[in-house]
Amino acid sequence: MNPKDDSRCDLHIHSCLSACADLLMTPGNIVQQAVNLGLEYIAITDHNSAGNIQVAQQLAQANGIKLIPAMELETREEVHLLCYFSSLDALLEFEAIVHENLPSLENDERLFGYQLLTDIKDEYVAKEDRLLAMATKLSLSEAIENVTNLEGVVIPAHVDRPANSILGQLGFIPSDMGIQVIEISRNTDPMGFLRVHPHLDQYRYIQGSDSHYLTDIGRCGNTEGFILDEDLLKLISVIF
Amino acid sequence: MKVKELVDKLELEVVAGPLEREISGIYVGDLLSNVMARAQADDVWLTVHGHQNVVAVASLTQVAAVIVVEDFPIEPAAVQKAKETEVTILRTPMTASDLIRKLFELGL
């Protein structure tokens, strides 16, 4: 697939497998909302899991949009990383590594919420019992190494946030990690943010919606999805 | 108190760096962005992080030593950088709270 450099996308969306997301965030509803908004590319990025991606990919394909296999990983340092892959197989291989490194704790639905898997008819079919949204034992460098080995792309999530971001947890972005693109939260003005963080000048950025509700999809610093440009595409074209 | 004395008294593992610095205070924190702003020169800094950025933050803040608590893993790149830049990294199986009690007993 050859994305155009003005394609509209939302590359940070949580499905109902993420305990923090609304129950209406089923893959079917997400895809429908993306179609309504005219998005061409979406990524569902659940915490430490890819359980809903296969179904979501089929639904996206049936509706004429492209879903990029992805996950939001939490490293040992509690840094959130958006990890994108060019194929479902690569994502599932990565998920196996992540799950080997996920502490075994049961999800307490009263505290954290439901972690739900859905089928092609968009109905709830199972609950994930393991608590997903927590730090894995993978260090930042181990995580990046694993994603790179699987020919994926790592984008540190919401770098402007005080916690669970690479800047908040680690103070600055280590220069030898091969990171080229960062994500800036949808409610932060990227130009203003980069002005006060001039050392981030060397990175390209994306804005994802980090949607937990259907109405947030596509809100990527605007209301119509993040618009890809040529320079950015050069860096992440492998996942399209 | 010198770092060396602390290492001997609390049986800390010496991971890297010199042991001659004088310690004057204690700082605890794992959000490195905040540590950069708040840790003082000559503090011992207690953290669970073993990432290489710890070395840079320790250099920047001029802490006397980093103590990685609860035997958290320390990345080889962090050890290498600490050796190159003469940043002291120590380690202990103790929790930060247990270690702080002992630091108080030693008069810090």
mmCIF file of C-alpha atoms in Angstrom:
data_model
loop_
_atom_site.group_PDB
_atom_site.id
_atom_site.type_symbol
_atom_site.label_atom_id
_atom_site.label_comp_id
_atom_site.label_asym_id
_atom_site.label_seq_id
_atom_site.Cartn_x
_atom_site.Cartn_y
_atom_site.Cartn_z
ATOM 1 C CA MET A 1 0.000 0.000 0.000
ATOM 2 C CA ASN A 2 1.286 3.453 -0.889
ATOM 3 C CA PRO A 3 -0.085 6.133 1.390
ATOM 4 C CA LYS A 4 -0.393 9.611 -0.050
ATOM 5 C CA ASP A 5 1.346 12.366 1.808
ATOM 6 C CA ASP A 6 -1.951 14.012 2.671
ATOM 7 C CA SER A 7 -3.645 10.886 4.039
ATOM 8 C CA ARG A 8 -5.617 11.407 7.217
ATOM 9 C CA CYS A 9 -5.056 9.003 10.060
ATOM 10 C CA ASP A 10 -5.490 8.356 13.771
ATOM 11 C CA LEU A 11 -2.704 6.101 15.003
ATOM 12 C CA HIS A 12 -3.545 5.983 18.719
ATOM 13 C CA ILE A 13 -6.938 4.497 19.621
ATOM 14 C CA HIS A 14 -7.872 2.199 22.529
ATOM 15 C CA SER A 15 -10.416 -0.584 22.104
ATOM 16 C CA CYS A 16 -12.529 -2.142 24.859
ATOM 17 C CA LEU A 17 -9.610 -4.481 25.584
ATOM 18 C CA SER A 18 -7.966 -1.544 27.334
ATOM 19 C CA ALA A 19 -9.612 -1.368 30.750
ATOM 20 C CA CYS A 20 -9.533 2.427 30.672
ATOM 21 C CA ALA A 21 -11.531 2.608 27.405
ATOM 22 C CA ASP A 22 -15.278 2.970 27.102
ATOM 23 C CA LEU A 23 -17.242 -0.253 26.507
ATOM 24 C CA LEU A 24 -18.512 1.177 23.222
ATOM 25 C CA MET A 25 -14.946 1.120 21.853
ATOM 26 C CA THR A 26 -15.494 -2.153 20.002
ATOM 27 C CA PRO A 27 -13.458 -2.687 16.818
ATOM 28 C CA GLY A 28 -16.649 -2.452 14.743
ATOM 29 C CA ASN A 29 -17.666 0.877 16.269
ATOM 30 C CA ILE A 30 -14.137 2.259 15.950
ATOM 31 C CA VAL A 31 -13.931 1.313 12.266
ATOM 32 C CA GLN A 32 -17.390 2.769 11.594
ATOM 33 C CA GLN A 33 -16.463 6.039 13.279
ATOM 34 C CA ALA A 34 -13.224 6.197 11.280
ATOM 35 C CA VAL A 35 -15.175 5.631 8.052
ATOM 36 C CA ASN A 36 -17.650 8.365 9.025
ATOM 37 C CA LEU A 37 -14.756 10.767 9.540
ATOM 38 C CA GLY A 38 -13.092 9.802 6.260
ATOM 39 C CA LEU A 39 -9.893 8.513 7.897
ATOM 40 C CA GLU A 40 -7.722 6.348 5.655
ATOM 41 C CA TYR A 41 -5.476 4.788 8.299
ATOM 42 C CA ILE A 42 -6.118 3.876 11.911
ATOM 43 C CA ALA A 43 -4.242 1.969 14.590
ATOM 44 C CA ILE A 44 -5.774 0.348 17.653
ATOM 45 C CA THR A 45 -3.130 0.551 20.346
ATOM 46 C CA ASP A 46 -4.247 -1.415 23.392
ATOM 47 C CA HIS A 47 -2.062 -1.631 26.479
ATOM 48 C CA ASN A 48 0.399 -4.538 26.201
ATOM 49 C CA SER A 49 -2.026 -6.566 24.077
ATOM 50 C CA ALA A 50 -3.058 -7.249 20.496
ATOM 51 C CA GLY A 51 -6.125 -9.345 21.313
ATOM 52 C CA ASN A 52 -8.607 -7.354 19.217
ATOM 53 C CA ILE A 53 -6.374 -6.565 16.263
ATOM 54 C CA GLN A 54 -7.096 -9.503 13.972
ATOM 55 C CA VAL A 55 -10.835 -8.882 14.099
ATOM 56 C CA ALA A 56 -10.331 -5.130 13.781
ATOM 57 C CA GLN A 57 -8.133 -5.588 10.739
ATOM 58 C CA GLN A 58 -10.779 -7.714 9.016
ATOM 59 C CA LEU A 59 -13.473 -5.170 9.817
ATOM 60 C CA ALA A 60 -11.303 -2.307 8.574
ATOM 61 C CA GLN A 61 -10.548 -4.118 5.336
ATOM 62 C CA ALA A 62 -14.235 -4.834 4.761
ATOM 63 C CA ASN A 63 -14.912 -1.110 5.192
ATOM 64 C CA GLY A 64 -12.184 0.102 2.889
ATOM 65 C CA ILE A 65 -9.780 1.550 5.450
ATOM 66 C CA LYS A 66 -6.374 0.332 6.509
ATOM 67 C CA LEU A 67 -5.631 -0.748 10.092
ATOM 68 C CA ILE A 68 -1.978 -0.793 11.061
ATOM 69 C CA PRO A 69 -1.160 -3.616 13.540
ATOM 70 C CA ALA A 70 -0.053 -1.908 16.740
ATOM 71 C CA MET A 71 0.191 -1.902 20.521
ATOM 72 C CA GLU A 72 0.884 0.621 23.286
ATOM 73 C CA LEU A 73 3.654 -1.008 25.304
ATOM 74 C CA GLU A 74 4.615 -0.014 28.839
ATOM 75 C CA THR A 75 8.319 -0.551 29.513
ATOM 76 C CA ARG A 76 10.019 -1.351 32.810
ATOM 77 C CA GLU A 77 10.658 2.386 33.230
ATOM 78 C CA GLU A 78 6.881 2.981 32.871
ATOM 79 C CA VAL A 79 7.419 4.658 29.510
ATOM 80 C CA HIS A 80 4.548 4.231 27.039
ATOM 81 C CA LEU A 81 5.682 3.330 23.517
ATOM 82 C CA LEU A 82 3.495 3.100 20.441
ATOM 83 C CA CYS A 83 4.742 0.058 18.504
ATOM 84 C CA TYR A 84 3.660 -0.370 14.874
ATOM 85 C CA PHE A 85 4.205 -3.356 12.593
ATOM 86 C CA SER A 86 3.830 -4.080 8.901
ATOM 87 C CA SER A 87 1.944 -7.324 9.496
ATOM 88 C CA LEU A 88 -0.347 -8.953 12.013
ATOM 89 C CA ASP A 89 2.112 -11.858 12.332
ATOM 90 C CA ALA A 90 4.895 -9.518 13.420
ATOM 91 C CA LEU A 91 2.612 -7.877 15.973
ATOM 92 C CA LEU A 92 1.549 -11.262 17.362
ATOM 93 C CA GLU A 93 5.168 -12.342 17.607
ATOM 94 C CA PHE A 94 5.878 -9.164 19.545
ATOM 95 C CA GLU A 95 2.831 -9.734 21.752
ATOM 96 C CA ALA A 96 4.202 -13.154 22.741
ATOM 97 C CA ILE A 97 7.424 -11.491 23.917
ATOM 98 C CA VAL A 98 5.457 -8.824 25.776
ATOM 99 C CA HIS A 99 3.292 -11.392 27.535
ATOM 100 C CA GLU A 100 6.341 -13.367 28.670
ATOM 101 C CA ASN A 101 7.447 -10.142 30.319
ATOM 102 C CA LEU A 102 4.108 -9.125 31.781
ATOM 103 C CA PRO A 103 3.826 -9.652 35.555
ATOM 104 C CA SER A 104 1.068 -12.165 36.243
ATOM 105 C CA LEU A 105 -1.671 -10.268 38.066
ATOM 106 C CA GLU A 106 -5.407 -10.699 37.785
ATOM 107 C CA ASN A 107 -7.503 -7.784 36.538
ATOM 108 C CA ASP A 108 -9.749 -6.415 39.270
ATOM 109 C CA GLU A 109 -12.654 -5.114 37.193
ATOM 110 C CA ARG A 110 -14.021 -3.050 40.065
ATOM 111 C CA LEU A 111 -10.787 -1.073 40.216
ATOM 112 C CA PHE A 112 -9.605 -0.989 36.622
ATOM 113 C CA GLY A 113 -12.589 -1.781 34.390
ATOM 114 C CA TYR A 114 -13.344 -4.480 31.842
ATOM 115 C CA GLN A 115 -10.876 -5.924 29.318
ATOM 116 C CA LEU A 116 -13.083 -7.286 26.541
ATOM 117 C CA LEU A 117 -12.412 -9.267 23.370
ATOM 118 C CA THR A 118 -14.885 -9.118 20.489
ATOM 119 C CA ASP A 119 -15.651 -11.167 17.391
ATOM 120 C CA ILE A 120 -16.283 -10.341 13.741
ATOM 121 C CA LYS A 121 -19.944 -9.597 14.551
ATOM 122 C CA ASP A 122 -18.635 -7.003 17.028
ATOM 123 C CA GLU A 123 -20.029 -8.878 20.024
ATOM 124 C CA TYR A 124 -18.204 -9.392 23.296
ATOM 125 C CA VAL A 125 -16.898 -12.969 23.356
ATOM 126 C CA ALA A 126 -14.386 -13.129 26.205
ATOM 127 C CA LYS A 127 -12.740 -11.256 29.025
ATOM 128 C CA GLU A 128 -8.992 -10.980 29.375
ATOM 129 C CA ASP A 129 -8.335 -11.995 32.995
ATOM 130 C CA ARG A 130 -4.730 -10.870 33.151
ATOM 131 C CA LEU A 131 -4.159 -7.266 34.144
ATOM 132 C CA LEU A 132 -2.741 -5.644 31.015
ATOM 133 C CA ALA A 133 -2.096 -1.986 31.763
ATOM 134 C CA MET A 134 1.061 -2.141 33.827
ATOM 135 C CA ALA A 135 4.811 -1.987 33.396
ATOM 136 C CA THR A 136 6.285 -5.020 31.624
ATOM 137 C CA LYS A 137 9.776 -6.246 32.466
ATOM 138 C CA LEU A 138 11.086 -5.086 29.087
ATOM 139 C CA SER A 139 13.447 -2.136 29.354
ATOM 140 C CA LEU A 140 13.150 0.699 26.855
ATOM 141 C CA SER A 141 16.171 -0.550 24.936
ATOM 142 C CA GLU A 142 14.966 -4.181 24.972
ATOM 143 C CA ALA A 143 11.557 -3.070 23.718
ATOM 144 C CA ILE A 144 13.028 -1.042 20.868
ATOM 145 C CA GLU A 145 15.377 -3.877 19.956
ATOM 146 C CA ASN A 146 12.474 -6.335 19.748
ATOM 147 C CA VAL A 147 10.306 -4.027 17.644
ATOM 148 C CA THR A 148 13.230 -3.248 15.335
ATOM 149 C CA ASN A 149 14.014 -6.939 14.890
ATOM 150 C CA LEU A 150 10.435 -7.419 13.731
ATOM 151 C CA GLU A 151 10.830 -4.482 11.328
ATOM 152 C CA GLY A 152 8.403 -2.332 13.254
ATOM 153 C CA VAL A 153 8.471 1.320 14.247
ATOM 154 C CA VAL A 154 8.567 2.738 17.788
ATOM 155 C CA ILE A 155 7.031 6.113 18.554
ATOM 156 C CA PRO A 156 7.212 7.273 22.199
ATOM 157 C CA ALA A 157 3.652 8.163 23.233
ATOM 158 C CA HIS A 158 2.405 11.545 24.509
ATOM 159 C CA VAL A 159 5.893 12.867 25.238
ATOM 160 C CA ASP A 160 4.420 16.082 26.643
ATOM 161 C CA ARG A 161 2.712 14.302 29.547
ATOM 162 C CA PRO A 162 4.386 14.419 32.978
ATOM 163 C CA ALA A 163 3.969 10.672 33.631
ATOM 164 C CA ASN A 164 4.236 7.534 31.501
ATOM 165 C CA SER A 165 6.101 9.479 28.848
ATOM 166 C CA ILE A 166 9.718 9.099 27.834
ATOM 167 C CA LEU A 167 10.452 12.685 28.919
ATOM 168 C CA GLY A 168 8.597 12.398 32.219
ATOM 169 C CA GLN A 169 10.073 9.047 33.234
ATOM 170 C CA LEU A 170 13.569 9.442 31.821
ATOM 171 C CA GLY A 171 14.064 13.211 31.640
ATOM 172 C CA PHE A 172 15.141 13.252 27.990
ATOM 173 C CA ILE A 173 15.235 10.989 24.932
ATOM 174 C CA PRO A 174 18.424 8.904 24.831
ATOM 175 C CA SER A 175 20.100 9.750 21.552
ATOM 176 C CA ASP A 176 21.361 6.277 20.674
ATOM 177 C CA MET A 177 17.976 4.539 20.640
ATOM 178 C CA GLY A 178 17.106 5.102 16.992
ATOM 179 C CA ILE A 179 13.968 7.067 17.842
ATOM 180 C CA GLN A 180 12.988 9.377 14.974
ATOM 181 C CA VAL A 181 9.339 10.171 15.582
ATOM 182 C CA ILE A 182 7.506 11.195 18.765
ATOM 183 C CA GLU A 183 3.814 11.557 19.585
ATOM 184 C CA ILE A 184 2.464 14.797 21.038
ATOM 185 C CA SER A 185 -0.917 14.715 22.831
ATOM 186 C CA ARG A 186 -3.937 15.923 20.949
ATOM 187 C CA ASN A 187 -4.600 18.809 23.347
ATOM 188 C CA THR A 188 -1.063 20.162 23.208
ATOM 189 C CA ASP A 189 -0.043 22.679 20.568
ATOM 190 C CA PRO A 190 2.969 21.024 18.911
ATOM 191 C CA MET A 191 4.619 24.297 17.871
ATOM 192 C CA GLY A 192 4.365 25.767 21.344
ATOM 193 C CA PHE A 193 5.622 22.539 22.887
ATOM 194 C CA LEU A 194 8.602 22.262 20.540
ATOM 195 C CA ARG A 195 9.462 25.920 21.138
ATOM 196 C CA VAL A 196 10.020 25.241 24.843
ATOM 197 C CA HIS A 197 11.761 21.923 24.082
ATOM 198 C CA PRO A 198 14.208 22.944 21.352
ATOM 199 C CA HIS A 199 16.244 19.751 21.864
ATOM 200 C CA LEU A 200 13.297 17.852 20.301
ATOM 201 C CA ASP A 201 13.840 19.671 17.029
ATOM 202 C CA GLN A 202 15.502 16.628 15.516
ATOM 203 C CA TYR A 203 12.336 14.515 15.775
ATOM 204 C CA ARG A 204 9.304 14.455 13.511
ATOM 205 C CA TYR A 205 6.025 14.211 15.374
ATOM 206 C CA ILE A 206 2.581 12.712 15.026
ATOM 207 C CA GLN A 207 -0.537 13.507 16.999
ATOM 208 C CA GLY A 208 -2.870 10.633 17.839
ATOM 209 C CA SER A 209 -6.199 11.008 19.585
ATOM 210 C CA ASP A 210 -5.432 8.484 22.376
ATOM 211 C CA SER A 211 -9.186 7.873 22.145
ATOM 212 C CA HIS A 212 -10.962 6.139 24.971
ATOM 213 C CA TYR A 213 -14.385 7.261 23.675
ATOM 214 C CA LEU A 214 -15.842 7.020 20.159
ATOM 215 C CA THR A 215 -16.362 10.773 19.971
ATOM 216 C CA ASP A 216 -12.613 11.357 20.454
ATOM 217 C CA ILE A 217 -11.554 9.404 17.374
ATOM 218 C CA GLY A 218 -9.909 11.627 14.789
ATOM 219 C CA ARG A 219 -9.233 14.427 17.291
ATOM 220 C CA CYS A 220 -5.558 14.745 16.619
ATOM 221 C CA GLY A 221 -4.920 18.404 17.283
ATOM 222 C CA ASN A 222 -7.870 19.001 14.923
ATOM 223 C CA THR A 223 -11.125 17.120 14.366
ATOM 224 C CA GLU A 224 -10.339 15.302 11.165
ATOM 225 C CA GLY A 225 -7.338 13.093 11.856
ATOM 226 C CA PHE A 226 -3.632 13.712 11.677
ATOM 227 C CA ILE A 227 -2.434 14.555 8.187
ATOM 228 C CA LEU A 228 0.672 12.676 7.076
ATOM 229 C CA ASP A 229 3.419 14.538 5.287
ATOM 230 C CA GLU A 230 6.201 13.372 3.029
ATOM 231 C CA ASP A 231 9.065 13.674 5.527
ATOM 232 C CA LEU A 232 7.180 11.742 8.175
ATOM 233 C CA LEU A 233 6.157 9.073 5.694
ATOM 234 C CA LYS A 234 9.778 8.482 4.752
ATOM 235 C CA LEU A 235 10.472 7.501 8.354
ATOM 236 C CA ILE A 236 7.485 5.226 8.939
ATOM 237 C CA SER A 237 6.590 4.011 5.441
ATOM 238 C CA VAL A 238 7.559 0.460 6.380
ATOM 239 C CA ILE A 239 4.356 0.027 8.413
ATOM 240 C CA PHE A 240 1.960 1.100 5.653
ATOM 241 C CA MET B 1 30.112 11.003 55.511
ATOM 242 C CA LYS B 2 32.022 9.655 52.550
ATOM 243 C CA VAL B 3 30.439 7.264 50.037
ATOM 244 C CA LYS B 4 33.026 4.619 50.975
ATOM 245 C CA GLU B 5 31.902 4.653 54.610
ATOM 246 C CA LEU B 6 28.279 4.226 53.543
ATOM 247 C CA VAL B 7 29.168 1.308 51.272
ATOM 248 C CA ASP B 8 30.985 -0.446 54.136
ATOM 249 C CA LYS B 9 28.361 0.188 56.792
ATOM 250 C CA LEU B 10 25.346 -0.793 54.686
ATOM 251 C CA GLU B 11 27.080 -3.465 52.588
ATOM 252 C CA LEU B 12 26.109 -1.774 49.331
ATOM 253 C CA GLU B 13 27.136 -3.291 46.009
ATOM 254 C CA VAL B 14 29.553 -1.030 44.136
ATOM 255 C CA VAL B 15 28.473 -1.080 40.477
ATOM 256 C CA ALA B 16 30.634 1.773 39.190
ATOM 257 C CA GLY B 17 32.427 4.951 40.082
ATOM 258 C CA PRO B 18 34.640 6.492 42.769
ATOM 259 C CA LEU B 19 33.809 6.324 46.483
ATOM 260 C CA GLU B 20 35.491 9.479 47.782
ATOM 261 C CA ARG B 21 32.644 11.994 47.504
ATOM 262 C CA GLU B 22 31.197 13.519 50.673
ATOM 263 C CA ILE B 23 27.432 13.001 51.171
ATOM 264 C CA SER B 24 25.287 15.763 52.608
ATOM 265 C CA GLY B 25 21.689 14.802 51.910
ATOM 266 C CA ILE B 26 19.168 12.302 50.558
ATOM 267 C CA TYR B 27 16.889 12.495 47.532
ATOM 268 C CA VAL B 28 14.365 9.861 46.419
ATOM 269 C CA GLY B 29 12.640 9.820 43.046
ATOM 270 C CA ASP B 30 11.904 7.865 39.882
ATOM 271 C CA LEU B 31 10.522 10.524 37.571
ATOM 272 C CA LEU B 32 13.840 11.626 36.144
ATOM 273 C CA SER B 33 12.350 14.850 34.774
ATOM 274 C CA ASN B 34 11.554 15.786 38.383
ATOM 275 C CA VAL B 35 14.848 14.485 39.778
ATOM 276 C CA MET B 36 16.671 16.804 37.376
ATOM 277 C CA ALA B 37 14.871 19.752 38.931
ATOM 278 C CA ARG B 38 14.964 18.744 42.583
ATOM 279 C CA ALA B 39 17.996 16.630 43.520
ATOM 280 C CA GLN B 40 20.822 18.632 45.126
ATOM 281 C CA ALA B 41 24.563 18.344 44.678
ATOM 282 C CA ASP B 42 26.129 15.881 47.147
ATOM 283 C CA ASP B 43 22.829 14.057 47.806
ATOM 284 C CA VAL B 44 22.625 10.309 47.626
ATOM 285 C CA TRP B 45 19.836 9.652 45.130
ATOM 286 C CA LEU B 46 17.680 6.566 45.676
ATOM 287 C CA THR B 47 15.846 5.200 42.625
ATOM 288 C CA VAL B 48 14.599 1.999 41.024
ATOM 289 C CA HIS B 49 15.839 3.073 37.593
ATOM 290 C CA GLY B 50 18.768 1.277 35.983
ATOM 291 C CA HIS B 51 18.441 3.106 32.681
ATOM 292 C CA GLN B 52 21.440 4.925 31.238
ATOM 293 C CA ASN B 53 19.692 8.294 31.580
ATOM 294 C CA VAL B 54 20.252 7.917 35.331
ATOM 295 C CA VAL B 55 23.960 8.540 34.709
ATOM 296 C CA ALA B 56 23.302 11.765 32.827
ATOM 297 C CA VAL B 57 20.875 13.010 35.477
ATOM 298 C CA ALA B 58 23.399 12.143 38.210
ATOM 299 C CA SER B 59 26.093 14.112 36.355
ATOM 300 C CA LEU B 60 23.796 17.045 35.819
ATOM 301 C CA THR B 61 22.646 17.264 39.441
ATOM 302 C CA GLN B 62 26.095 16.455 40.834
ATOM 303 C CA VAL B 63 24.726 13.939 43.327
ATOM 304 C CA ALA B 64 27.407 12.131 45.320
ATOM 305 C CA ALA B 65 26.082 8.683 44.380
ATOM 306 C CA VAL B 66 23.092 6.865 42.932
ATOM 307 C CA ILE B 67 21.730 3.962 44.946
ATOM 308 C CA VAL B 68 19.547 1.574 42.948
ATOM 309 C CA VAL B 69 17.181 -0.038 45.451
ATOM 310 C CA GLU B 70 15.371 -3.406 45.514
ATOM 311 C CA ASP B 71 18.147 -4.884 43.371
ATOM 312 C CA PHE B 72 16.565 -3.502 40.213
ATOM 313 C CA PRO B 73 18.491 -4.434 37.047
ATOM 314 C CA ILE B 74 21.045 -1.921 35.775
ATOM 315 C CA GLU B 75 21.634 -1.789 32.039
ATOM 316 C CA PRO B 76 25.175 -2.529 30.822
ATOM 317 C CA ALA B 77 25.084 0.784 28.905
ATOM 318 C CA ALA B 78 24.412 2.589 32.184
ATOM 319 C CA VAL B 79 27.383 0.889 33.880
ATOM 320 C CA GLN B 80 29.621 1.737 30.934
ATOM 321 C CA LYS B 81 28.577 5.388 30.918
ATOM 322 C CA ALA B 82 28.976 5.631 34.694
ATOM 323 C CA LYS B 83 32.542 4.322 34.416
ATOM 324 C CA GLU B 84 33.359 6.768 31.624
ATOM 325 C CA THR B 85 31.936 9.780 33.447
ATOM 326 C CA GLU B 86 32.949 8.757 36.985
ATOM 327 C CA VAL B 87 29.387 8.641 38.253
ATOM 328 C CA THR B 88 28.991 6.425 41.297
ATOM 329 C CA ILE B 89 26.303 3.745 41.135
ATOM 330 C CA LEU B 90 25.603 1.533 44.139
ATOM 331 C CA ARG B 91 22.945 -1.116 44.615
ATOM 332 C CA THR B 92 21.102 -2.779 47.477
ATOM 333 C CA PRO B 93 18.319 -5.335 47.927
ATOM 334 C CA MET B 94 16.740 -2.969 50.492
ATOM 335 C CA THR B 95 13.626 -0.951 49.711
ATOM 336 C CA ALA B 96 14.006 2.826 49.618
ATOM 337 C CA SER B 97 12.155 3.165 52.933
ATOM 338 C CA ASP B 98 14.345 0.606 54.730
ATOM 339 C CA LEU B 99 17.453 2.250 53.323
ATOM 340 C CA ILE B 100 16.308 5.730 54.383
ATOM 341 C CA ARG B 101 15.802 4.495 57.968
ATOM 342 C CA LYS B 102 19.384 3.267 57.991
ATOM 343 C CA LEU B 103 20.653 6.516 56.459
ATOM 344 C CA PHE B 104 18.887 8.422 59.274
ATOM 345 C CA GLU B 105 20.504 6.160 61.873
ATOM 346 C CA LEU B 106 23.861 7.037 60.357
ATOM 347 C CA GLY B 107 23.070 10.724 60.840
ATOM 348 C CA LEU B 108 22.303 11.742 57.261
#
